Short mmCIF file of C-alpha atoms in Angstrom, two decimals:
data_model
loop_
_atom_site.label_atom_id
_atom_site.label_comp_id
_atom_site.label_asym_id
_atom_site.label_seq_id
_atom_site.Cartn_x
_atom_site.Cartn_y
_atom_site.Cartn_z
CA MET A 229 -0.06 0.06 0.00
CA SER A 230 1.49 3.12 -1.19
CA ALA A 231 2.17 6.14 1.70
CA LYS A 232 -0.73 8.68 2.25
CA LEU A 233 0.45 12.02 0.16
CA TYR A 234 -1.83 14.73 2.35
CA PRO A 235 -2.81 14.22 5.97
CA LYS A 236 -5.99 13.02 6.31
CA ILE A 237 -9.02 15.07 8.03
CA VAL A 238 -12.32 13.51 8.90
CA ILE A 239 -15.36 15.41 9.61
CA ILE A 240 -18.31 14.94 10.73
CA GLY A 241 -21.00 17.07 10.87
CA GLY A 242 -23.96 18.83 8.95
CA GLY A 243 -26.05 21.62 9.06
CA THR A 244 -24.69 24.75 8.06
CA GLY A 245 -21.67 24.81 10.00
CA LEU A 246 -20.35 21.51 8.00
CA PRO A 247 -19.81 23.76 4.91
CA VAL A 248 -18.43 26.43 6.34
CA LEU A 249 -15.21 24.82 7.52
CA LEU A 250 -14.63 22.92 4.48
CA ARG A 251 -14.89 26.39 2.13
CA GLY A 252 -11.03 26.66 4.23
CA LEU A 253 -10.45 23.78 4.38
CA LYS A 254 -10.13 22.35 0.66
CA GLN A 255 -7.50 25.52 0.03
CA TYR A 256 -4.93 22.67 1.73
CA ALA A 257 -3.03 20.29 0.75
CA VAL A 258 -5.22 17.76 2.65
CA ASP A 259 -7.59 14.76 2.18
CA ILE A 260 -10.72 15.75 3.05
CA THR A 261 -13.89 13.30 4.11
CA ALA A 262 -16.72 15.23 5.22
CA ILE A 263 -19.53 12.36 6.84
CA VAL A 264 -22.63 13.86 7.03
CA THR A 265 -25.88 13.36 8.81
CA VAL A 266 -28.72 11.88 7.15
CA ALA A 267 -31.57 12.47 9.69
CA ASP A 268 -33.51 15.70 8.36
CA ASP A 269 -36.36 15.54 7.54
CA GLY A 270 -37.51 19.18 6.79
CA GLY A 271 -38.19 21.11 3.83
CA SER A 272 -37.29 20.05 0.48
CA SER A 273 -34.96 17.25 1.53
CA GLY A 274 -37.65 16.18 3.47
CA ARG A 275 -40.24 16.33 0.68
CA LEU A 276 -37.80 14.16 -1.35
CA ARG A 277 -37.33 11.90 1.74
CA ASP A 278 -41.04 10.97 1.67
CA GLU A 279 -42.04 10.73 -1.83
CA LEU A 280 -39.26 9.40 -3.55
CA ASP A 281 -37.85 6.76 -0.02
CA ILE A 282 -34.51 8.61 -0.36
CA PRO A 283 -32.01 9.99 1.87
CA PRO A 284 -32.44 13.77 2.64
CA PRO A 285 -29.70 14.98 0.15
CA GLY A 286 -30.06 18.80 1.75
CA ASP A 287 -27.27 18.83 4.09
CA ILE A 288 -24.76 16.41 1.80
CA ARG A 289 -25.75 19.00 -1.54
CA ASN A 290 -24.25 21.56 1.19
CA VAL A 291 -21.17 19.84 1.69
CA LEU A 292 -20.88 18.59 -2.24
CA ALA A 293 -20.65 22.87 -3.41
CA ALA A 294 -18.48 24.44 -0.20
CA LEU A 295 -15.53 21.81 -1.80
CA SER A 296 -16.76 21.85 -5.58
CA ASP A 297 -13.85 23.21 -7.30
CA VAL A 298 -16.15 24.70 -10.06
CA GLU A 299 -16.81 27.68 -11.92
CA PRO A 300 -19.08 29.78 -9.33
CA LEU A 301 -22.51 30.09 -11.88
CA ILE A 302 -22.53 26.06 -11.51
CA VAL A 303 -22.50 26.42 -7.86
CA GLU A 304 -24.73 29.18 -7.98
CA LEU A 305 -27.39 26.80 -10.21
CA PHE A 306 -26.32 23.52 -7.57
CA GLN A 307 -27.69 26.03 -4.85
CA HIS A 308 -30.60 27.84 -6.64
CA ARG A 309 -33.80 27.15 -4.52
CA PHE A 310 -37.10 27.58 -6.64
CA GLU A 311 -39.48 30.15 -4.99
CA ASN A 312 -42.46 29.04 -6.98
CA GLY A 313 -43.91 26.63 -9.09
CA ASN A 314 -46.96 23.88 -8.54
CA GLY A 315 -44.96 20.89 -6.95
CA LEU A 316 -41.56 22.95 -7.50
CA SER A 317 -41.91 26.24 -4.81
CA GLY A 318 -39.11 25.41 -1.91
CA HIS A 319 -37.12 22.73 -4.09
CA SER A 320 -33.41 23.20 -4.60
CA VAL A 321 -31.73 22.61 -7.78
CA GLY A 322 -29.09 20.03 -6.35
CA ASN A 323 -31.85 18.36 -4.11
CA LEU A 324 -33.24 17.82 -7.05
CA ILE A 325 -29.90 16.45 -8.83
CA LEU A 326 -29.30 14.32 -6.49
CA ALA A 327 -32.92 12.59 -6.41
CA ALA A 328 -32.52 11.57 -9.98
CA MET A 329 -29.15 10.73 -10.06
CA THR A 330 -30.16 8.60 -7.03
CA SER A 331 -32.70 7.42 -9.39
CA ILE A 332 -30.26 6.33 -12.50
CA THR A 333 -27.73 4.78 -10.05
CA GLY A 334 -29.74 2.83 -8.20
CA ASP A 335 -27.60 3.90 -5.23
CA PHE A 336 -27.72 7.49 -2.94
CA VAL A 337 -24.13 7.16 -2.15
CA LYS A 338 -22.93 6.74 -6.33
CA ALA A 339 -25.37 9.44 -7.04
CA ILE A 340 -22.88 11.55 -4.28
CA ARG A 341 -19.67 9.88 -6.03
CA GLU A 342 -20.89 10.23 -9.11
CA MET A 343 -22.15 14.41 -8.20
CA SER A 344 -18.97 14.52 -7.06
CA LYS A 345 -17.11 14.08 -10.35
CA VAL A 346 -19.46 16.22 -12.40
CA LEU A 347 -18.49 19.08 -9.37
CA ASN A 348 -15.01 18.31 -9.29
CA VAL A 349 -15.21 17.78 -4.97
CA ARG A 350 -11.87 18.03 -3.18
CA GLY A 351 -12.07 15.38 -1.34
CA LYS A 352 -15.21 12.75 -0.15
CA VAL A 353 -18.61 13.33 1.11
CA LEU A 354 -19.90 10.29 2.97
CA PRO A 355 -23.67 9.81 3.94
CA ALA A 356 -23.86 8.33 7.89
CA ALA A 357 -25.39 5.91 6.63
CA ASN A 358 -26.96 4.85 2.81
CA LYS A 359 -30.34 4.99 3.80
CA SER A 360 -32.82 7.24 5.81
CA VAL A 361 -32.60 7.54 9.90
CA VAL A 362 -35.23 9.21 12.22
CA LEU A 363 -34.15 11.39 14.93
CA HIS A 364 -35.75 11.28 18.23
CA ALA A 365 -35.36 13.39 21.13
CA GLU A 366 -36.50 12.13 24.89
CA MET A 367 -37.50 15.24 26.60
CA GLU A 368 -36.18 15.50 30.35
CA ASP A 369 -40.37 15.37 31.62
CA GLY A 370 -40.41 11.37 29.43
CA THR A 371 -42.09 12.52 26.49
CA ILE A 372 -40.91 11.66 23.09
CA VAL A 373 -40.70 14.34 20.11
CA SER A 374 -39.98 12.53 16.40
CA GLY A 375 -38.52 14.53 13.76
CA GLU A 376 -35.06 16.18 13.52
CA SER A 377 -36.89 19.42 12.86
CA LYS A 378 -39.75 19.17 15.19
CA ILE A 379 -37.22 18.67 18.25
CA PRO A 380 -35.65 22.44 18.26
CA TYR A 381 -39.81 23.52 18.57
CA SER A 382 -40.91 21.12 21.25
CA GLY A 383 -40.54 24.16 23.59
CA LYS A 384 -38.92 21.36 26.22
CA LYS A 385 -35.85 20.36 27.76
CA ILE A 386 -33.53 16.94 25.92
CA LYS A 387 -32.81 14.57 28.10
CA LYS A 388 -30.88 12.49 24.95
CA VAL A 389 -32.18 11.55 21.28
CA PHE A 390 -31.67 8.37 19.86
CA LEU A 391 -31.99 6.82 16.53
CA THR A 392 -34.50 4.23 14.37
CA PRO A 393 -34.94 1.85 12.99
CA GLU A 394 -32.24 0.47 15.27
CA GLN A 395 -30.40 -1.63 12.87
CA ILE A 396 -28.68 1.16 10.98
CA GLU A 397 -25.37 0.23 9.14
CA PRO A 398 -23.01 2.75 7.84
CA LEU A 399 -20.84 2.38 5.15
CA GLU A 400 -17.40 0.52 5.53
CA GLU A 401 -15.78 3.43 3.56
CA ALA A 402 -16.80 5.65 6.21
CA LEU A 403 -15.20 3.35 9.18
CA HIS A 404 -12.08 2.92 7.26
CA GLU A 405 -11.49 7.03 6.51
CA ILE A 406 -12.36 7.28 10.18
CA ARG A 407 -9.57 4.62 11.12
CA CYS A 408 -7.06 6.22 8.81
CA ALA A 409 -7.21 9.63 9.92
CA ASP A 410 -4.93 11.76 11.34
CA LEU A 411 -7.15 14.24 12.81
CA ILE A 412 -10.98 13.63 13.45
CA VAL A 413 -13.45 17.19 13.44
CA ILE A 414 -16.67 17.07 15.21
CA GLY A 415 -18.67 20.27 14.35
CA PRO A 416 -19.43 22.58 14.07
CA GLY A 417 -22.86 21.90 14.06
CA SER A 418 -26.22 21.97 16.17
CA LEU A 419 -25.04 19.29 18.78
CA TYR A 420 -28.48 17.43 18.95
CA THR A 421 -29.71 17.00 15.73
CA SER A 422 -26.02 18.14 12.91
CA ILE A 423 -23.63 15.73 15.30
CA LEU A 424 -24.96 13.49 17.59
CA PRO A 425 -27.07 11.83 14.79
CA ASN A 426 -24.26 10.62 12.80
CA LEU A 427 -22.22 9.21 16.17
CA LEU A 428 -25.29 7.64 17.17
CA VAL A 429 -25.07 5.64 13.71
CA PRO A 430 -23.47 1.88 15.10
CA LYS A 431 -20.30 1.53 14.69
CA ILE A 432 -19.40 5.26 13.72
CA GLY A 433 -19.43 6.24 17.51
CA GLN A 434 -17.89 3.26 17.83
CA GLU A 435 -14.83 3.96 15.46
CA VAL A 436 -14.13 7.53 16.48
CA CYS A 437 -14.01 6.31 20.12
CA GLY A 438 -11.17 4.07 19.51
CA ALA A 439 -9.85 6.20 16.43
CA LYS A 440 -6.20 6.70 16.95
CA ALA A 441 -6.16 10.09 15.54
CA LYS A 442 -6.54 13.67 17.53
CA LYS A 443 -10.04 14.55 18.47
CA ILE A 444 -11.21 18.09 18.46
CA TYR A 445 -14.43 19.17 19.13
CA ILE A 446 -15.27 22.29 17.40
CA CYS A 447 -18.00 23.67 19.60
CA ASN A 448 -20.83 26.05 18.88
CA VAL A 449 -20.25 30.00 19.40
CA MET A 450 -23.37 30.58 20.24
CA THR A 451 -26.66 28.31 22.49
CA GLN A 452 -29.72 27.47 20.15
CA ALA A 453 -33.00 27.98 21.66
CA GLY A 454 -34.85 24.02 22.13
CA GLU A 455 -31.72 22.47 21.62
CA THR A 456 -28.75 24.16 23.93
CA LEU A 457 -30.63 26.84 26.10
CA HIS A 458 -27.48 27.88 28.37
CA TYR A 459 -25.49 25.84 27.81
CA THR A 460 -21.93 26.19 28.29
CA ALA A 461 -18.61 24.86 26.26
CA SER A 462 -18.21 21.70 28.79
CA ASP A 463 -22.49 21.11 28.85
CA HIS A 464 -21.78 20.33 24.97
CA VAL A 465 -19.00 18.24 25.61
CA LYS A 466 -21.03 16.39 28.78
CA ALA A 467 -23.61 15.87 26.01
CA LEU A 468 -21.38 13.89 23.41
CA TYR A 469 -19.58 11.74 26.26
CA ASP A 470 -23.41 10.87 27.76
CA HIS A 471 -24.44 9.62 24.15
CA MET A 472 -21.58 8.05 23.40
CA GLU A 473 -20.75 6.32 26.31
CA CYS A 474 -16.86 7.18 25.86
CA ALA A 475 -14.59 10.69 26.90
CA PHE A 476 -13.22 10.21 23.34
CA LEU A 477 -12.17 14.50 22.55
CA ASP A 478 -8.68 15.50 23.03
CA MET A 479 -9.03 18.94 22.13
CA ILE A 480 -11.23 21.26 22.23
CA LEU A 481 -12.06 24.84 20.16
CA VAL A 482 -13.55 27.54 22.06
CA ASN A 483 -14.16 31.72 20.92
CA SER A 484 -12.73 34.06 22.61
CA GLY A 485 -13.56 37.13 20.97
CA HIS A 486 -16.09 39.63 21.72
CA ILE A 487 -19.43 39.18 19.74
CA PRO A 488 -20.54 43.19 19.36
CA LYS A 489 -23.88 43.90 21.43
CA ASP A 490 -26.26 44.85 19.06
CA ILE A 491 -25.48 41.10 17.36
CA GLN A 492 -25.92 39.76 20.77
CA GLN A 493 -29.41 41.77 21.22
CA ARG A 494 -30.76 40.52 17.40
CA TYR A 495 -29.33 36.76 18.57
CA ALA A 496 -31.16 37.32 22.38
CA GLU A 497 -34.35 37.62 20.80
CA GLU A 498 -34.08 33.78 19.50
CA LEU A 499 -33.33 33.04 23.24
CA SER A 500 -29.46 32.47 21.64
CA GLU A 501 -26.81 33.99 23.84
CA PRO A 502 -22.66 33.10 23.61
CA VAL A 503 -21.55 30.18 25.12
CA LYS A 504 -19.57 30.19 27.92
CA GLU A 505 -16.09 28.98 27.99
CA ASP A 506 -15.84 27.09 31.06
CA VAL A 507 -11.99 26.47 30.77
CA GLU A 508 -12.01 25.01 34.25
CA LYS A 509 -14.19 22.28 33.60
CA LEU A 510 -13.13 21.58 30.12
CA GLU A 511 -9.76 20.72 31.70
CA GLU A 512 -11.15 18.60 34.51
CA LEU A 513 -12.63 16.73 31.35
CA GLY A 514 -8.98 15.96 30.22
CA LEU A 515 -9.17 18.06 27.26
CA THR A 516 -6.62 20.57 25.29
CA VAL A 517 -8.84 24.47 25.63
CA ILE A 518 -7.45 26.43 22.65
CA ARG A 519 -9.24 29.46 22.52
CA GLU A 520 -9.49 31.65 19.73
CA HIS A 521 -11.35 34.55 17.96
CA ILE A 522 -13.20 32.48 15.02
CA VAL A 523 -16.31 34.53 14.62
CA SER A 524 -17.00 36.74 11.61
CA TYR A 525 -20.28 38.40 11.59
CA GLU A 526 -21.29 38.46 7.67
CA ASP A 527 -24.38 40.12 7.10
CA ARG A 528 -24.90 40.46 11.09
CA VAL A 529 -24.98 36.83 11.26
CA ILE A 530 -22.32 34.83 13.03
CA ARG A 531 -20.53 32.27 11.67
CA HIS A 532 -17.04 30.50 12.15
CA ASP A 533 -14.82 32.50 10.41
CA THR A 534 -13.75 29.54 7.82
CA LYS A 535 -10.21 31.41 7.12
CA LYS A 536 -8.91 30.69 10.90
CA VAL A 537 -10.50 27.74 11.51
CA ALA A 538 -9.40 26.14 8.36
CA ALA A 539 -5.60 27.04 9.52
CA LEU A 540 -5.60 26.03 13.24
CA LEU A 541 -7.46 22.48 12.05
CA VAL A 542 -4.13 22.15 9.68
CA SER A 543 -1.53 23.44 12.26
CA LEU A 544 -2.76 20.11 14.57
CA LEU A 545 -2.01 18.17 11.83
CA LYS A 546 1.89 19.85 11.53
CA THR A 547 1.98 19.14 15.42
CA ARG A 548 0.55 15.68 15.58
#
Protein backbone atom coordinates (compact mmCIF):
# COMPACT_ATOMS: atom_id res chain seq x y z
CA MET A 1 0.00 0.00 0.00
CA SER A 2 1.42 3.38 -0.97
CA ALA A 3 2.04 6.10 1.60
CA LYS A 4 -0.55 8.82 1.99
CA LEU A 5 0.13 11.87 -0.16
CA TYR A 6 -1.60 14.28 2.21
CA PRO A 7 -2.62 14.20 5.88
CA LYS A 8 -6.19 12.98 6.29
CA ILE A 9 -8.88 15.00 8.07
CA VAL A 10 -12.28 13.43 8.76
CA ILE A 11 -15.01 15.94 9.63
CA ILE A 12 -18.30 14.76 11.12
CA GLY A 13 -21.39 16.96 11.16
CA GLY A 14 -24.09 18.62 9.09
CA GLY A 15 -26.28 21.69 8.96
CA THR A 16 -24.85 25.11 8.09
CA GLY A 17 -21.63 24.84 10.13
CA LEU A 18 -19.97 22.03 8.19
CA PRO A 19 -19.95 23.69 4.71
CA VAL A 20 -18.56 26.91 6.21
CA LEU A 21 -15.55 25.04 7.59
CA LEU A 22 -15.01 22.98 4.44
CA ARG A 23 -14.77 26.06 2.22
CA GLY A 24 -11.64 27.07 4.13
CA LEU A 25 -10.12 23.60 4.44
CA LYS A 26 -10.25 22.82 0.72
CA GLN A 27 -7.63 25.53 0.13
CA TYR A 28 -5.00 23.35 1.83
CA ALA A 29 -3.11 20.24 0.73
CA VAL A 30 -5.12 17.90 2.95
CA ASP A 31 -7.20 14.80 2.25
CA ILE A 32 -10.74 15.70 3.35
CA THR A 33 -13.54 13.28 4.17
CA ALA A 34 -16.89 14.73 5.30
CA ILE A 35 -19.30 12.34 7.04
CA VAL A 36 -22.73 13.93 6.84
CA THR A 37 -25.99 13.36 8.70
CA VAL A 38 -29.01 11.79 6.97
CA ALA A 39 -31.56 12.60 9.68
CA ASP A 40 -32.99 15.77 8.09
CA ASP A 41 -36.76 15.60 7.58
CA GLY A 42 -37.72 19.21 6.91
CA GLY A 43 -38.16 21.37 3.80
CA SER A 44 -37.17 20.16 0.35
CA SER A 45 -35.05 17.32 1.78
CA GLY A 46 -37.94 16.00 3.84
CA ARG A 47 -40.35 16.12 0.91
CA LEU A 48 -37.99 14.19 -1.38
CA ARG A 49 -37.25 11.72 1.40
CA ASP A 50 -40.96 11.00 1.91
CA GLU A 51 -42.01 11.00 -1.76
CA LEU A 52 -39.07 9.05 -3.23
CA ASP A 53 -37.94 6.98 -0.23
CA ILE A 54 -34.35 8.25 -0.44
CA PRO A 55 -32.02 9.69 2.21
CA PRO A 56 -32.49 13.46 2.58
CA PRO A 57 -30.09 15.19 0.14
CA GLY A 58 -29.94 18.73 1.60
CA ASP A 59 -26.95 18.51 3.94
CA ILE A 60 -25.04 16.43 1.38
CA ARG A 61 -25.85 19.03 -1.32
CA ASN A 62 -24.43 21.87 0.80
CA VAL A 63 -21.23 19.94 1.49
CA LEU A 64 -20.76 19.06 -2.20
CA ALA A 65 -21.22 22.73 -3.09
CA ALA A 66 -18.71 23.82 -0.43
CA LEU A 67 -16.04 21.37 -1.64
CA SER A 68 -16.66 21.86 -5.35
CA ASP A 69 -14.05 23.36 -7.64
CA VAL A 70 -16.07 24.51 -10.65
CA GLU A 71 -17.28 27.82 -12.06
CA PRO A 72 -19.21 29.81 -9.42
CA LEU A 73 -22.25 29.93 -11.71
CA ILE A 74 -22.46 26.11 -11.67
CA VAL A 75 -22.44 26.11 -7.86
CA GLU A 76 -25.07 28.87 -7.87
CA LEU A 77 -27.22 26.72 -10.18
CA PHE A 78 -26.74 23.67 -7.94
CA GLN A 79 -27.79 25.72 -4.88
CA HIS A 80 -30.65 27.57 -6.60
CA ARG A 81 -33.98 27.21 -4.81
CA PHE A 82 -37.30 27.62 -6.65
CA GLU A 83 -39.52 30.21 -5.00
CA ASN A 84 -42.70 29.34 -6.86
CA GLY A 85 -44.17 26.75 -9.16
CA ASN A 86 -46.66 24.01 -8.40
CA GLY A 87 -44.64 21.23 -6.75
CA LEU A 88 -41.29 22.94 -7.40
CA SER A 89 -41.59 25.72 -4.83
CA GLY A 90 -39.05 25.25 -2.02
CA HIS A 91 -36.96 22.65 -3.85
CA SER A 92 -33.32 23.34 -4.66
CA VAL A 93 -31.89 22.25 -8.01
CA GLY A 94 -29.14 20.28 -6.28
CA ASN A 95 -31.61 18.27 -4.22
CA LEU A 96 -33.55 17.38 -7.36
CA ILE A 97 -30.34 16.41 -9.21
CA LEU A 98 -29.23 14.17 -6.33
CA ALA A 99 -32.68 12.57 -6.28
CA ALA A 100 -32.53 12.00 -10.05
CA MET A 101 -29.00 10.61 -9.85
CA THR A 102 -30.11 8.21 -7.09
CA SER A 103 -32.88 6.99 -9.41
CA ILE A 104 -30.44 6.59 -12.33
CA THR A 105 -27.71 4.79 -10.36
CA GLY A 106 -30.08 2.97 -8.02
CA ASP A 107 -28.03 4.01 -4.99
CA PHE A 108 -27.67 7.22 -2.95
CA VAL A 109 -23.94 6.74 -2.32
CA LYS A 110 -23.28 6.15 -6.04
CA ALA A 111 -25.28 9.31 -6.78
CA ILE A 112 -23.05 11.32 -4.44
CA ARG A 113 -19.93 9.80 -6.00
CA GLU A 114 -21.07 10.72 -9.54
CA MET A 115 -22.07 14.25 -8.50
CA SER A 116 -18.67 14.63 -6.83
CA LYS A 117 -17.06 14.00 -10.23
CA VAL A 118 -19.37 16.44 -12.00
CA LEU A 119 -18.68 19.17 -9.43
CA ASN A 120 -14.95 18.37 -9.18
CA VAL A 121 -15.26 17.96 -5.42
CA ARG A 122 -12.06 18.29 -3.38
CA GLY A 123 -12.37 15.31 -1.04
CA LYS A 124 -14.87 12.59 -0.18
CA VAL A 125 -18.46 13.18 0.89
CA LEU A 126 -20.07 10.23 2.64
CA PRO A 127 -23.50 9.94 4.25
CA ALA A 128 -23.50 8.56 7.80
CA ALA A 129 -25.74 5.76 6.43
CA ASN A 130 -27.05 4.77 3.01
CA LYS A 131 -30.68 5.11 4.08
CA SER A 132 -32.81 7.60 5.96
CA VAL A 133 -32.79 7.53 9.72
CA VAL A 134 -35.31 9.10 12.06
CA LEU A 135 -34.04 11.17 14.96
CA HIS A 136 -36.04 11.10 18.20
CA ALA A 137 -35.56 13.09 21.39
CA GLU A 138 -36.53 12.01 24.87
CA MET A 139 -37.31 15.13 26.87
CA GLU A 140 -36.66 15.61 30.57
CA ASP A 141 -40.40 15.13 31.27
CA GLY A 142 -40.28 11.72 29.55
CA THR A 143 -42.12 12.70 26.36
CA ILE A 144 -40.72 11.65 22.99
CA VAL A 145 -40.49 14.03 20.02
CA SER A 146 -39.84 12.39 16.64
CA GLY A 147 -38.31 14.15 13.64
CA GLU A 148 -35.14 16.26 13.42
CA SER A 149 -37.05 19.35 12.31
CA LYS A 150 -39.55 19.13 15.18
CA ILE A 151 -37.12 18.63 18.08
CA PRO A 152 -35.91 22.24 18.43
CA TYR A 153 -39.51 23.50 18.57
CA SER A 154 -40.82 21.23 21.32
CA GLY A 155 -40.29 23.89 23.99
CA LYS A 156 -38.78 21.28 26.33
CA LYS A 157 -35.28 20.39 27.53
CA ILE A 158 -33.65 17.44 25.76
CA LYS A 159 -32.51 14.52 27.92
CA LYS A 160 -31.15 12.37 25.08
CA VAL A 161 -31.57 11.67 21.38
CA PHE A 162 -31.69 8.33 19.59
CA LEU A 163 -32.16 6.90 16.09
CA THR A 164 -34.52 4.45 14.44
CA PRO A 165 -34.46 1.93 12.93
CA GLU A 166 -32.19 0.12 15.38
CA GLN A 167 -30.37 -1.71 12.58
CA ILE A 168 -28.45 1.01 10.73
CA GLU A 169 -25.35 0.07 8.79
CA PRO A 170 -22.73 2.74 8.14
CA LEU A 171 -20.63 2.66 5.00
CA GLU A 172 -17.49 0.53 5.29
CA GLU A 173 -15.72 3.39 3.51
CA ALA A 174 -16.68 5.79 6.30
CA LEU A 175 -15.34 3.41 8.96
CA HIS A 176 -12.12 3.01 6.97
CA GLU A 177 -11.66 6.80 6.68
CA ILE A 178 -12.11 7.22 10.45
CA ARG A 179 -9.54 4.48 11.13
CA CYS A 180 -7.00 6.07 8.78
CA ALA A 181 -7.54 9.67 9.88
CA ASP A 182 -4.75 11.88 11.19
CA LEU A 183 -7.29 14.30 12.71
CA ILE A 184 -11.01 13.84 13.45
CA VAL A 185 -13.08 17.01 13.67
CA ILE A 186 -16.49 17.02 15.34
CA GLY A 187 -18.66 19.98 14.32
CA PRO A 188 -19.35 22.78 14.08
CA GLY A 189 -23.11 22.25 13.99
CA SER A 190 -26.25 21.79 16.05
CA LEU A 191 -25.33 19.45 18.89
CA TYR A 192 -28.41 17.24 18.98
CA THR A 193 -29.66 17.49 15.40
CA SER A 194 -26.50 17.72 13.24
CA ILE A 195 -23.62 16.12 15.17
CA LEU A 196 -25.11 13.36 17.33
CA PRO A 197 -27.16 11.79 14.48
CA ASN A 198 -23.81 10.83 12.91
CA LEU A 199 -22.14 9.57 16.07
CA LEU A 200 -25.20 7.53 17.08
CA VAL A 201 -25.03 5.45 13.90
CA PRO A 202 -23.81 2.08 15.22
CA LYS A 203 -20.10 1.47 14.51
CA ILE A 204 -19.41 5.12 13.56
CA GLY A 205 -19.42 6.16 17.21
CA GLN A 206 -17.39 3.08 18.15
CA GLU A 207 -14.81 3.79 15.45
CA VAL A 208 -14.48 7.40 16.58
CA CYS A 209 -14.00 6.31 20.20
CA GLY A 210 -11.32 3.79 19.19
CA ALA A 211 -9.57 5.83 16.49
CA LYS A 212 -5.90 6.68 17.00
CA ALA A 213 -6.26 10.14 15.50
CA LYS A 214 -6.44 13.25 17.65
CA LYS A 215 -10.04 14.40 18.01
CA ILE A 216 -11.14 18.01 18.27
CA TYR A 217 -14.61 19.41 18.92
CA ILE A 218 -15.38 22.79 17.37
CA CYS A 219 -17.80 24.21 19.90
CA ASN A 220 -20.70 26.34 18.76
CA VAL A 221 -20.27 30.07 19.32
CA MET A 222 -23.91 30.63 20.35
CA THR A 223 -26.41 28.52 22.24
CA GLN A 224 -29.47 27.30 20.37
CA ALA A 225 -33.00 27.63 21.71
CA GLY A 226 -34.73 24.26 21.80
CA GLU A 227 -31.39 22.41 21.86
CA THR A 228 -28.70 23.98 24.02
CA LEU A 229 -30.37 26.83 25.91
CA HIS A 230 -27.91 28.18 28.54
CA TYR A 231 -25.35 25.42 27.74
CA THR A 232 -21.72 26.12 28.53
CA ALA A 233 -18.91 24.62 26.44
CA SER A 234 -18.50 21.79 28.97
CA ASP A 235 -22.25 21.06 28.81
CA HIS A 236 -21.83 20.43 25.08
CA VAL A 237 -18.97 18.01 25.75
CA LYS A 238 -20.85 16.21 28.54
CA ALA A 239 -23.84 15.67 26.22
CA LEU A 240 -21.52 14.10 23.62
CA TYR A 241 -19.91 11.87 26.26
CA ASP A 242 -23.26 10.82 27.75
CA HIS A 243 -24.50 9.67 24.35
CA MET A 244 -21.26 8.00 23.30
CA GLU A 245 -20.49 6.39 26.67
CA CYS A 246 -16.81 7.21 26.18
CA ALA A 247 -14.64 10.30 26.73
CA PHE A 248 -13.29 10.48 23.20
CA LEU A 249 -12.17 14.09 22.68
CA ASP A 250 -8.61 15.38 23.03
CA MET A 251 -9.19 19.07 22.28
CA ILE A 252 -11.91 21.67 22.08
CA LEU A 253 -11.88 24.91 20.10
CA VAL A 254 -13.86 27.71 21.74
CA ASN A 255 -14.39 31.30 20.70
CA SER A 256 -12.60 33.85 22.88
CA GLY A 257 -13.46 36.83 20.70
CA HIS A 258 -15.93 39.53 21.72
CA ILE A 259 -19.31 39.51 19.99
CA PRO A 260 -20.67 43.04 19.41
CA LYS A 261 -23.57 44.05 21.66
CA ASP A 262 -25.97 44.81 18.80
CA ILE A 263 -25.47 41.32 17.33
CA GLN A 264 -25.88 39.73 20.79
CA GLN A 265 -29.16 41.63 21.23
CA ARG A 266 -30.46 40.37 17.88
CA TYR A 267 -29.64 36.77 18.86
CA ALA A 268 -31.16 37.29 22.32
CA GLU A 269 -34.54 37.75 20.61
CA GLU A 270 -34.19 34.09 19.57
CA LEU A 271 -33.15 33.09 23.13
CA SER A 272 -29.58 32.60 21.94
CA GLU A 273 -26.51 33.75 23.86
CA PRO A 274 -22.72 33.32 23.57
CA VAL A 275 -21.54 29.90 24.78
CA LYS A 276 -19.62 30.37 28.02
CA GLU A 277 -16.07 29.01 27.73
CA ASP A 278 -15.80 27.36 31.18
CA VAL A 279 -12.13 26.47 30.73
CA GLU A 280 -11.59 24.93 34.19
CA LYS A 281 -14.42 22.44 33.74
CA LEU A 282 -13.19 21.58 30.24
CA GLU A 283 -9.70 20.91 31.59
CA GLU A 284 -11.20 18.77 34.37
CA LEU A 285 -12.69 16.68 31.55
CA GLY A 286 -9.13 16.14 30.30
CA LEU A 287 -9.38 18.43 27.27
CA THR A 288 -6.78 20.72 25.79
CA VAL A 289 -8.65 24.01 25.39
CA ILE A 290 -7.82 26.14 22.35
CA ARG A 291 -9.17 29.69 22.76
CA GLU A 292 -9.19 31.82 19.62
CA HIS A 293 -11.20 34.65 18.07
CA ILE A 294 -12.86 32.46 15.43
CA VAL A 295 -16.05 34.30 14.46
CA SER A 296 -17.06 36.43 11.50
CA TYR A 297 -20.17 38.60 11.23
CA GLU A 298 -21.25 38.45 7.61
CA ASP A 299 -24.62 40.23 7.22
CA ARG A 300 -24.75 40.39 11.05
CA VAL A 301 -25.01 36.59 11.16
CA ILE A 302 -22.48 34.82 13.39
CA ARG A 303 -20.42 32.20 11.62
CA HIS A 304 -17.14 30.47 12.30
CA ASP A 305 -14.34 32.25 10.43
CA THR A 306 -13.55 29.59 7.83
CA LYS A 307 -10.00 30.81 7.12
CA LYS A 308 -8.96 31.03 10.77
CA VAL A 309 -10.47 27.68 11.77
CA ALA A 310 -9.08 25.89 8.70
CA ALA A 311 -5.58 27.30 9.34
CA LEU A 312 -5.76 26.21 12.97
CA LEU A 313 -6.80 22.66 12.07
CA VAL A 314 -4.00 22.36 9.52
CA SER A 315 -1.50 23.60 12.14
CA LEU A 316 -2.64 20.76 14.44
CA LEU A 317 -1.75 18.26 11.70
CA LYS A 318 1.79 19.62 11.61
CA THR A 319 2.23 19.06 15.36
CA ARG A 320 0.68 15.63 15.59
